[in-house]
XYZ file of C-alpha atoms in Angstrom:
580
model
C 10.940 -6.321 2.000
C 14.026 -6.777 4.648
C 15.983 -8.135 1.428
C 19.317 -9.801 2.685
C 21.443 -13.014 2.741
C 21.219 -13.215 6.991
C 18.584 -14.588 9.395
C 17.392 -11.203 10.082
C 16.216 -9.858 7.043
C 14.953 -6.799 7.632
C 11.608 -3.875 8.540
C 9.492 -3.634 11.213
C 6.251 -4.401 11.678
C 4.090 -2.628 13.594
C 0.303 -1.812 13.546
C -2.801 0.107 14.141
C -2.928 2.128 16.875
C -4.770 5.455 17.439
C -6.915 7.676 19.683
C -9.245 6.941 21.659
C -12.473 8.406 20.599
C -16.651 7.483 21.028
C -17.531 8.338 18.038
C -18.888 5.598 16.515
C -21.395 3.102 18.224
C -19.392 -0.662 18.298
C -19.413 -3.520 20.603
C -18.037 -2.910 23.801
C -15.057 -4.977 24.817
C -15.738 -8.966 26.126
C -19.175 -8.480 24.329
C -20.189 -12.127 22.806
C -20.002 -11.492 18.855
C -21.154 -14.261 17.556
C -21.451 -18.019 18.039
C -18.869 -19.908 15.967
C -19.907 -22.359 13.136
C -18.151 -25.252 12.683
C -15.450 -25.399 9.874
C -16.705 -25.788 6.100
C -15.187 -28.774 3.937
C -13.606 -25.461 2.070
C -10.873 -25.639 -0.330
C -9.154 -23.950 -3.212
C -9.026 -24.813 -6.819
C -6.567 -23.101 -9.110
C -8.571 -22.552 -12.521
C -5.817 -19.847 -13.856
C -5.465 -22.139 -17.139
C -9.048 -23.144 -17.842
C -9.698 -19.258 -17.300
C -8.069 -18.903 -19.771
C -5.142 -16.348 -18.504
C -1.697 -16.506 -19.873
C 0.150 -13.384 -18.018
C 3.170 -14.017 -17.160
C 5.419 -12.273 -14.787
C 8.539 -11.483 -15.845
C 11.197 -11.396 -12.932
C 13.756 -9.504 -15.209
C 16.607 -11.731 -13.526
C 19.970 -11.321 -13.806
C 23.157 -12.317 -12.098
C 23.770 -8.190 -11.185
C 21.093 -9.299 -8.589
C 19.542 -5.609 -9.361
C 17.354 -5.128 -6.171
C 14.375 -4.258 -8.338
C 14.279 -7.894 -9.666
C 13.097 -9.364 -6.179
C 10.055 -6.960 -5.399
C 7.727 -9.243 -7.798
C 4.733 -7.317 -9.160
C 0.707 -6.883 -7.599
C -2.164 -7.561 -9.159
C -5.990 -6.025 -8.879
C -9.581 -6.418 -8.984
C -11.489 -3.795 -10.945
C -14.659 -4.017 -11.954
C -13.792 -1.554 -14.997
C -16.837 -1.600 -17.278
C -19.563 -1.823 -14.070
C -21.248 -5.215 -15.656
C -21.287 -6.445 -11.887
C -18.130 -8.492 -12.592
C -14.961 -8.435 -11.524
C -12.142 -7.586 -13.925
C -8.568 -8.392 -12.983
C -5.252 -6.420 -14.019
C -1.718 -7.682 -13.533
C 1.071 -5.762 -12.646
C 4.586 -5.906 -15.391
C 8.055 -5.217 -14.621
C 10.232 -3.950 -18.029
C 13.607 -3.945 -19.582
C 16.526 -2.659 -17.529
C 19.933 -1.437 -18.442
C 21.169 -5.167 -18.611
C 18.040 -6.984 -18.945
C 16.252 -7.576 -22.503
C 13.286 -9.374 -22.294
C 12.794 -11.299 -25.761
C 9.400 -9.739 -26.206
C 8.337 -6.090 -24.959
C 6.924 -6.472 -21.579
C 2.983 -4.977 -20.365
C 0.488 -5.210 -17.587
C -2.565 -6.814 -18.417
C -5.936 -6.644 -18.065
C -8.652 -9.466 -18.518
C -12.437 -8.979 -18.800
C -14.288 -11.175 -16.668
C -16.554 -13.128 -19.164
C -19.092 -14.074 -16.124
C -18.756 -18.001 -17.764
C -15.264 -18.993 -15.543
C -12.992 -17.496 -18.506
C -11.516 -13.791 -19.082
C -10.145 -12.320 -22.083
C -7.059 -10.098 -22.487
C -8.635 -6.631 -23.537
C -4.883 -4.936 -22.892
C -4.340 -3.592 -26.224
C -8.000 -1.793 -26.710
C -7.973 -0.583 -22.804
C -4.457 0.949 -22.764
C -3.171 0.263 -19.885
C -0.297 -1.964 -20.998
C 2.171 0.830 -19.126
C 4.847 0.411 -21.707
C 8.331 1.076 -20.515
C 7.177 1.365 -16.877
C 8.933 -0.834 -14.581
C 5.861 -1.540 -12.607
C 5.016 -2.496 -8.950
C 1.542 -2.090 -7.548
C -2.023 -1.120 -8.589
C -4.316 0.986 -6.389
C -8.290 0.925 -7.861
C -10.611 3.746 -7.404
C -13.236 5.979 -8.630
C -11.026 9.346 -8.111
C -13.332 11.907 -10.142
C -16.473 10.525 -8.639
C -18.024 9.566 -12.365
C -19.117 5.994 -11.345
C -16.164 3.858 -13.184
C -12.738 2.804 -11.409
C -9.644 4.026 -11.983
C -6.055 2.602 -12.103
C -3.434 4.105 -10.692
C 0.010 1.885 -11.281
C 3.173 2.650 -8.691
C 6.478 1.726 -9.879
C 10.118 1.956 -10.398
C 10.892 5.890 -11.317
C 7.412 6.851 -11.928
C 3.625 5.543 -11.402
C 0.774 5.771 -13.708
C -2.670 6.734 -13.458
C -5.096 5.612 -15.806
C -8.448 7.548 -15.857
C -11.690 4.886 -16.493
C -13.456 6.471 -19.605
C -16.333 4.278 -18.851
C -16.248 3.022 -23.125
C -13.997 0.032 -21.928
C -10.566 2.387 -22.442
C -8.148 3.945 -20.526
C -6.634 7.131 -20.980
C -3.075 8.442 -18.697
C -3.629 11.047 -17.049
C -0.512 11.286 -14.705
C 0.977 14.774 -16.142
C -2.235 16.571 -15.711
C -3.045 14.763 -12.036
C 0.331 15.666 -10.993
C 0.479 12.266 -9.088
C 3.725 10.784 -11.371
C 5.973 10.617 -8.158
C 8.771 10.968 -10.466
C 12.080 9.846 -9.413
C 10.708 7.679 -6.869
C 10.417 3.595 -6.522
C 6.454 3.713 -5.756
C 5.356 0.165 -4.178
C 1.827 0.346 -2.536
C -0.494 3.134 -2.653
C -4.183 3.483 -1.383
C -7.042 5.763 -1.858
C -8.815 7.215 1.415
C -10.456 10.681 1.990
C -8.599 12.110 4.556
C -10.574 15.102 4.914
C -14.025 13.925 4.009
C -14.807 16.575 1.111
C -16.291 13.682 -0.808
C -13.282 13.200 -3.131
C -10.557 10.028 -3.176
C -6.903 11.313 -1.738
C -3.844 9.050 -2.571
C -1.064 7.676 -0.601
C 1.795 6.347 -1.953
C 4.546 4.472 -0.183
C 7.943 4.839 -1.814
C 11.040 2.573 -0.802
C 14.771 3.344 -1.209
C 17.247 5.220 -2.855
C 19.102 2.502 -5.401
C 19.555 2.762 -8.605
C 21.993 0.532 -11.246
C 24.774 2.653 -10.099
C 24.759 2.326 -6.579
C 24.068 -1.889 -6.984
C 25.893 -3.163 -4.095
C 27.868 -6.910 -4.188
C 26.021 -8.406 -1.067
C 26.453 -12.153 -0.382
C 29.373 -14.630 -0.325
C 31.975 -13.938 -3.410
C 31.816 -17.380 -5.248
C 29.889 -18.461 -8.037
C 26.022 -18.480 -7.712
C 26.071 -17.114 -3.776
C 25.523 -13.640 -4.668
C 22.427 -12.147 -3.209
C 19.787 -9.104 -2.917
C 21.303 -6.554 -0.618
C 19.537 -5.592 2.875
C 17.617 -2.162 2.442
C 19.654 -1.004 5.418
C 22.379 -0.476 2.823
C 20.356 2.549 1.319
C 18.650 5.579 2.025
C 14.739 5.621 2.450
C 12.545 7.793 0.300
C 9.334 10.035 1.943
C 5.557 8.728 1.984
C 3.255 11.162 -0.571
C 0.221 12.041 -0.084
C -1.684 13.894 -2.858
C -4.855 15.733 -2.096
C -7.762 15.416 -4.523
C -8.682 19.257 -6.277
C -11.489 18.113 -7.550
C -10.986 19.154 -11.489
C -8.982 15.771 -12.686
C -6.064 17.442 -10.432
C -4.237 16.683 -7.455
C -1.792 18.810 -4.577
C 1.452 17.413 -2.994
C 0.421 17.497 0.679
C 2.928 15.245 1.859
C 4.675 17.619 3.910
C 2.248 20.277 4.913
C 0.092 16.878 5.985
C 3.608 15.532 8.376
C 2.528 12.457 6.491
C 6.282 12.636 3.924
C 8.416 14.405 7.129
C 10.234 11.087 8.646
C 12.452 8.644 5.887
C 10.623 5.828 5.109
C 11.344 2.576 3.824
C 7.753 1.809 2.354
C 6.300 -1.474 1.458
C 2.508 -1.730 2.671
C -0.680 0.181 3.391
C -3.653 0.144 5.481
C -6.139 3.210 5.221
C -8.654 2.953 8.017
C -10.144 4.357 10.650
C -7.514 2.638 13.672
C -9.265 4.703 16.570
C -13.070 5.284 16.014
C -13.061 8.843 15.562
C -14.787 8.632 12.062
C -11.472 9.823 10.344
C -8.892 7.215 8.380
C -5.481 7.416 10.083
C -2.717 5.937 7.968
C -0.549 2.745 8.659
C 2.432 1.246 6.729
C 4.577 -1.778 6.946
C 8.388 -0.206 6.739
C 11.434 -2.489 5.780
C 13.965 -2.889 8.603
C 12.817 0.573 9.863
C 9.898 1.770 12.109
C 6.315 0.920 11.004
C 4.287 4.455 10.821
C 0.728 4.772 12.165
C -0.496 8.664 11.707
C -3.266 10.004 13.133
C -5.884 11.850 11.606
C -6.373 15.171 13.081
C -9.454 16.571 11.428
C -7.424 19.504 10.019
C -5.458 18.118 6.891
C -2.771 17.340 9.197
C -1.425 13.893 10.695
C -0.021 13.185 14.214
C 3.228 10.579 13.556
C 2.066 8.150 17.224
C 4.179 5.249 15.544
C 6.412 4.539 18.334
C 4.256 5.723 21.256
C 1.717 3.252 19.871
C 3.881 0.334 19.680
C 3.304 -0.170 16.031
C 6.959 0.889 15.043
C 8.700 -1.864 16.263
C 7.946 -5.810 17.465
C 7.345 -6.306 21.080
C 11.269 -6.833 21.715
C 12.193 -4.143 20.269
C 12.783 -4.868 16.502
C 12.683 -3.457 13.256
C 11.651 -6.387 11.501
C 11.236 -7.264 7.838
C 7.666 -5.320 7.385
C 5.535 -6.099 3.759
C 2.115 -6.869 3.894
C -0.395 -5.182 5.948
C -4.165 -5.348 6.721
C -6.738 -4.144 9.310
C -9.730 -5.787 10.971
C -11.656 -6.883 14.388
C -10.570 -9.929 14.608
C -12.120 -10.856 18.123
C -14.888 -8.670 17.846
C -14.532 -5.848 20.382
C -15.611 -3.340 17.668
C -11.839 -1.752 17.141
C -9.207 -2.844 14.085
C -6.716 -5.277 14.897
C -3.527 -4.743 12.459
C -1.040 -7.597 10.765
C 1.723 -7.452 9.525
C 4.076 -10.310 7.749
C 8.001 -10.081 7.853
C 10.530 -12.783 6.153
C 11.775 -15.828 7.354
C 13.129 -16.464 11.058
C 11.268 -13.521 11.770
C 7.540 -13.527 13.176
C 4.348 -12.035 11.244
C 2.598 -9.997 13.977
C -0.566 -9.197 15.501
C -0.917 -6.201 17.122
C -4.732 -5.856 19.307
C -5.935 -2.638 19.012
C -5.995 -1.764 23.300
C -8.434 1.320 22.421
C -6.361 3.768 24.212
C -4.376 4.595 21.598
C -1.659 1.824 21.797
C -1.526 -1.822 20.578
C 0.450 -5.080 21.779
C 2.103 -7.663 20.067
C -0.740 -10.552 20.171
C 1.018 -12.609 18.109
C 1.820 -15.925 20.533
C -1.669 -15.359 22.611
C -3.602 -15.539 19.485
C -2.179 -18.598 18.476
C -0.051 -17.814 15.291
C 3.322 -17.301 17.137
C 6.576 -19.035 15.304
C 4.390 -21.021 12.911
C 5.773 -19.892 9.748
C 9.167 -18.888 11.228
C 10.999 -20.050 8.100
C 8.674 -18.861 5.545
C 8.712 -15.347 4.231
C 5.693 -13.540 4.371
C 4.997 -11.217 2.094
C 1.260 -10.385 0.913
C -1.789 -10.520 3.515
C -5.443 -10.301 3.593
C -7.818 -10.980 6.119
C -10.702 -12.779 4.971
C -13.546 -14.870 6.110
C -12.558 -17.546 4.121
C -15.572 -20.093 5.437
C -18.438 -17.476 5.808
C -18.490 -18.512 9.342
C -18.470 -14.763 11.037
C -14.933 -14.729 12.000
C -12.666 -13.150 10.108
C -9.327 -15.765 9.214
C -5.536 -14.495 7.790
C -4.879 -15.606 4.597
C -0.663 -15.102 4.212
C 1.257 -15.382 0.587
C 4.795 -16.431 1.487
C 8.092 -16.686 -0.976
C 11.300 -16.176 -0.214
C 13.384 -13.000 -1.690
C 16.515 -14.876 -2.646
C 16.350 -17.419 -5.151
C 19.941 -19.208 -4.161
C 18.191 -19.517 -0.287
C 19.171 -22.809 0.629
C 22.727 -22.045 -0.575
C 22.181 -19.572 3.188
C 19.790 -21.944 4.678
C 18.971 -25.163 3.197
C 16.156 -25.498 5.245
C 14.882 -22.772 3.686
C 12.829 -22.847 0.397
C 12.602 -20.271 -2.375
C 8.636 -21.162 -3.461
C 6.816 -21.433 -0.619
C 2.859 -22.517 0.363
C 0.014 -19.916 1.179
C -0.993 -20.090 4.822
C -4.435 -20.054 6.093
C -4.814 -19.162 9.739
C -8.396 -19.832 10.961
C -9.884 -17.491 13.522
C -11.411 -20.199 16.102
C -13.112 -17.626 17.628
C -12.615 -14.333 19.718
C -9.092 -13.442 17.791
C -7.844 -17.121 18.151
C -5.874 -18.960 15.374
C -5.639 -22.233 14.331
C -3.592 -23.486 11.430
C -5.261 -24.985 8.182
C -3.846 -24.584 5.166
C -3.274 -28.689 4.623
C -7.226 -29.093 4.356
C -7.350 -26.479 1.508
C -6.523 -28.114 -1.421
C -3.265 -29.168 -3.010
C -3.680 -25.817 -5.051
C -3.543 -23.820 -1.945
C -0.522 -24.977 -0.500
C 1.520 -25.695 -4.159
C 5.080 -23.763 -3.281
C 5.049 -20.571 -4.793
C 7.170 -17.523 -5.190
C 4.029 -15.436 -4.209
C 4.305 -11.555 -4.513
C 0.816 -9.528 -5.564
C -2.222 -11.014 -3.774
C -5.710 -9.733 -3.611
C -9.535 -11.525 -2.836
C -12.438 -11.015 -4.520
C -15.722 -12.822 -5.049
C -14.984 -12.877 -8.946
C -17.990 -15.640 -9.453
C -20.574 -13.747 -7.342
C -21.634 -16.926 -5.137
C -21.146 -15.573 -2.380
C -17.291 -16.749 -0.827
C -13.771 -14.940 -1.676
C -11.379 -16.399 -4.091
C -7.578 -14.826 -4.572
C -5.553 -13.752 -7.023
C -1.922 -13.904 -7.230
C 0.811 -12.657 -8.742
C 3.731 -15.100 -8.880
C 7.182 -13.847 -9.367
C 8.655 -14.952 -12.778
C 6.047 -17.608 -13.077
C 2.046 -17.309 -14.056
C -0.687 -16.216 -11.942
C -2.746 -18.059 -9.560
C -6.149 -17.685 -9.774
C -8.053 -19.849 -6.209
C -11.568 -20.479 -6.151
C -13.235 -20.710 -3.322
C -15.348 -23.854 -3.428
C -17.170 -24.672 -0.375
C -17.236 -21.929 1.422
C -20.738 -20.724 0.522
C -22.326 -23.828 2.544
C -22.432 -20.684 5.330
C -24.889 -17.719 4.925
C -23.125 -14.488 3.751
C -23.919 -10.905 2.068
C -21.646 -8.296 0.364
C -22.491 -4.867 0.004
C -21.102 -2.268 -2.817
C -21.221 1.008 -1.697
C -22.469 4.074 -3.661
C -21.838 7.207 -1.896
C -23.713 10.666 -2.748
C -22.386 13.096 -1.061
C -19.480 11.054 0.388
C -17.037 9.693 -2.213
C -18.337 7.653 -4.853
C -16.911 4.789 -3.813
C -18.001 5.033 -0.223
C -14.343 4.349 1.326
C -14.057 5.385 5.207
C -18.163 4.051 5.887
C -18.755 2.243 8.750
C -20.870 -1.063 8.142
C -22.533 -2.619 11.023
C -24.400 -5.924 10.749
C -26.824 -6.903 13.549
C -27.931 -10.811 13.366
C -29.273 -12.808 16.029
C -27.225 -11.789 19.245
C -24.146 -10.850 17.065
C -22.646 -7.569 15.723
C -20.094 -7.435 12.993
C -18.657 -4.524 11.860
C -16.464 -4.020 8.958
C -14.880 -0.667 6.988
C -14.877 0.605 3.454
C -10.912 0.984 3.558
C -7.742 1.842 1.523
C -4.461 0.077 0.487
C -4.336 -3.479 1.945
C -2.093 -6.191 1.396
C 1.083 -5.941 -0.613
C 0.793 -3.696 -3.600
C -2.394 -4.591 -4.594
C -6.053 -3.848 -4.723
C -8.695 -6.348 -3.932
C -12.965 -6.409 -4.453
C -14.288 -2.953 -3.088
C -17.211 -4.576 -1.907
C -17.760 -5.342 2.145
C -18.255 -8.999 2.554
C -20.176 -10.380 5.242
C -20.150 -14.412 7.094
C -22.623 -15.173 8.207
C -22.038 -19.080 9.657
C -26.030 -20.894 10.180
C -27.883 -17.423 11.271
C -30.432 -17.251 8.607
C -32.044 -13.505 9.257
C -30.245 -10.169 9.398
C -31.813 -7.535 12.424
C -30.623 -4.620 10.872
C -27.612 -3.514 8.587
C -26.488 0.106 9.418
C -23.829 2.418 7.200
C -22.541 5.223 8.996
C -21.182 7.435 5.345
C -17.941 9.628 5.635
C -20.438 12.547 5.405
C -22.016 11.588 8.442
C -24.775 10.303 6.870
C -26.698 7.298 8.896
C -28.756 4.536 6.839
C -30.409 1.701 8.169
C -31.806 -0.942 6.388
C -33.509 -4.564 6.790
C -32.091 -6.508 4.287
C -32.187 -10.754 3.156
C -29.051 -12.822 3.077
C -26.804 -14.280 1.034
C -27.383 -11.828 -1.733
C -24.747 -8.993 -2.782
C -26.630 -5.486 -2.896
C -25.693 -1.831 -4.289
C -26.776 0.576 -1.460
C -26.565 4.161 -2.420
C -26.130 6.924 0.207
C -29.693 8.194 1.136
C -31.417 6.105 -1.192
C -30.659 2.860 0.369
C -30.773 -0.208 -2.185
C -30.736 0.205 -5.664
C -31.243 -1.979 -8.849
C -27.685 -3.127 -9.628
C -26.910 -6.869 -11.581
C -24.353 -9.343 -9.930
C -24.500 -12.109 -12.514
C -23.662 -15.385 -10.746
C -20.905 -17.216 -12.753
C -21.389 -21.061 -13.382
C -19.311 -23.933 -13.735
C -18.540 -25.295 -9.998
């Protein structure tokens, strides 16, 4: 999170890079995608009230300026009771030592009612994670038994909340073994790194601070204190956890290499970087090296971070790393990584090279020094218009709240960012023609997309630091074709993370992956969206399945199907929500 009161803030962003390998069949390089539609008149309508939400995040502020305070919270999509709808669940902080919040503090989670509204079912779920200071939310089926799990990361232990598929919750950390106690959990993400057909977890953990070691960073005068730089403290260790398959899980994070080097974890990408057909690992540090680990197909991880050039930006630094994401983004069949860092810093886009190594993209493609004093800190990449290309949505606030008293040109809440791919990994700048909702300054933290309405386009949720949620919906940007795909896997996990999806329409391949983490401690719609721009007829849709497992099927557009593993589609409901 590169917290600090200087122009250099702090962690590194790096990105994807990985082995070459032929395994799968993709695009070859230069290879004409797709023809670009023109731009949609798209934009963003914050409903958050009329849904009928009232979270609040509580920022647990006080002038100690505890480092904890700053991180904000994430927030998820989860489908929880399977009605075809997505759920959401917001991530709480909780009392400290010096803070007393006036009322006991609680995640939430809110039913989608499929009519625009959701209600607070909290209390009868049980996942209000009393007394946890919380930070992020990973979803997944872990025990294979068709409903998603919760597992919640956060300040001296996580949480994970087993789906008992009646519309409750029950914790079942001490049996799972996943409680990382001791440690400040941020982002995890569930991938299976071995392909045994059962969800691992990775968990990124940050620093060593605690109320005792609080340092006095900042200016001493009234009101000019500030958040320290993480430099002051020690890094923690990544954990991985393998999956046992009885409601259990292993500590592999050192056998695995994956919890050898000190970390300074903030974000997560679980994908496969170098089309082998195994998920490697990649994670946004703060002010240290960004790690990319290769899969090695024998429970163990090859650390390539700085051989790669993901560790560090192309001059060298170890920049202010948060969010993270993976995806083609001109189409050459290989997974382009992003990564945002905090103000007078750059958010970066490394191109995967397929060799192995990636380079900083980030002035070619067009994005360069445009948000040079805003702080990034959540990312997705989403094809915001259903044109074909996918486009970087960025949630940006800064991490002191006395900023200008630094840098008064510098603003505490700050506007989302849209960056529209133009075409073959080229951005163009358009948050202004969004909506007054999109670009309303926030102090964003959590932020995740889903298609909550089922029409067809990607709306966001996020999770505002000391303030109420956000809730975007994307109105306009069905006008393009489209189709979204859950997956059910068989003998792969249930969920069908690490599949290959490969769309074939009228002289254009897109490919997209089931994959892990994403973003900035938070979990967003499972399912594998699809733009489609003005083609109208789909050649062929092919899944290549973690088990190996090929399916290919001729499918319709702009519908969202359930195809199982080996079955191919199957009856599922999507209920389309009114009310645009």
């Amino acid at each position: 999170m590169g917290l600090g009161f200087g122009p250099t803030c702090g962690a590194i962003l790096a990105v994807s890079a990985a082995l070459i390998s032929s395994g799968n069949s993709t695009p070859q390089a230069g290879q004409s995608r797709r023809l670009r539609s023109s731009a949609n008149a798209v934009h963003f309508t914050d409903i958050r009230q009329s849904a009928g939400i009232t979270f609040r995040q509580d920022g647990t502020q006080t002038e100690e300026k505890y480092y904890l305070e700053t991180m904000g919270t994430g927030v998820g999509w989860i489908d929880y009771d399977q009605d075809g709808l997505q759920d959401l669940f917001f991530v709480q902080s909780a009392a400290t030592d010096i803070y007393k919040p006036p009322s006991p503090l609680r995640s939430a989670l809110y039913h989608n009612n499929g009519d625009g509204t959701f209600t607070d079912v909290t209390e009868k779920a049980g996942v209000g994670g009393k007394d946890q200071y919380g930070q992020g939310v990973a979803v997944a089926d872990f025990d294979n038994d068709g409903y998603p799990d919760l597992y919640v990361t956060g300040y001296g232990r996580a949480i994970l909340y087993h789906n008992n598929g009646n519309g409750t919750f029950t914790d079942v950390t001490a049996k799972a073994g996943v409680a990382d106690e001791g440690g400040w959990s941020t982002s995890a993400g569930w991938f299976d790194y071995d392909k045994d057909g059962w969800l691992d977890l990775v968990v990124t953990n940050y620093i060593e601070w605690t109320p005792k070691n609080n340092l006095w960073c900042g200016e001493h005068r009234p009101g000019y204190r500030s958040y320290c730089h993480p430099g002051n403290y020690k890094g923690q260790r990544i954990k991985l956890y393998h999956n046992n398959h009885d409601g259990t899980f292993t500590d592999v994070s050192d056998a695995s290499g994956v919890g050898k080097p000190e970390a300074k974890g903030m974000g997560v990408v679980l994908a496969d970087l170098n089309n082998d057909g195994w998920p490697d690992i990649a994670i946004a540090n703060d002010s240290w090296p960004n790690f990319l680990f290769i899969n090695k197909h024998n429970g163990t991880f090859e650390d390539v971070s700085l051989v790669s050039g993901l560790a560090a930006s192309e001059d060298g630094r170890y920049e202010a790393g948060m969010g993270i994401d993976a995806a083609d983004v001109d189409g050459d069949g290989w997974l382009d990584v992003y990564i945002t860092h905090l103000d007078f810093e750059l958010n970066r886009l490394y191109h995967n090279n397929r060799d192995g190594t990636f380079t900083d993209d980030t002035y070619r493609c067009g994005i360069g020094n445009k948000a040079i004093l805003l702080s990034g800190v959540s990312m997705k990449f989403v094809d915001y218009d259903n044109d074909g290309w996918v486009d970087t949505l960025q949630l940006n606030g800064a991490m002191l709240d006395n900023i200008q008293l630094y840098h008064s040109e510098v603003s505490y809440k700050e506007p989302l960012l849209m960056f529209r791919n133009v075409g073959n990994g080229q951005f163009e700048k358009v948050s202004d023609s969004l909506g007054s909702d999109f670009v309303r300054p926030i102090a964003g933290r959590g932020l995740a997309t889903a298609d909550f309405d089922n029409d067809g386009d990607i709306d966001i949720a996020i999770n505002n630091r000391g303030d109420y949620p956000s809730l975007l919906r994307n109105d306009g940007g069905s006008a393009n074709h489209w189709l979204e795909v859950l997956l059910i896997g068989t003998r792969s996990n249930r969920d069908g993370i690490g599949a290959l999806l490969k769309v074939t329409s009228e002289g254009f391949v897109h490919v997209e992956q089931a994959k892990g983490g994403m973003s900035y401690m938070s979990a967003s719609d499972p399912r594998i969206h699809f733009g489609l721009g003005s083609r109208t007829k789909i050649a062929s849709l092919e899944i290549t399945w973690p088990s190996g497992q090929v399916d290919r099927l001729n499918v319709a557009i702009d519908q969202i199907l359930a195809i199982k593993e080996g079955s191919g589609i199957v009856p599922r409901k999507f209920p389309k929500v009114p009310g645009k």
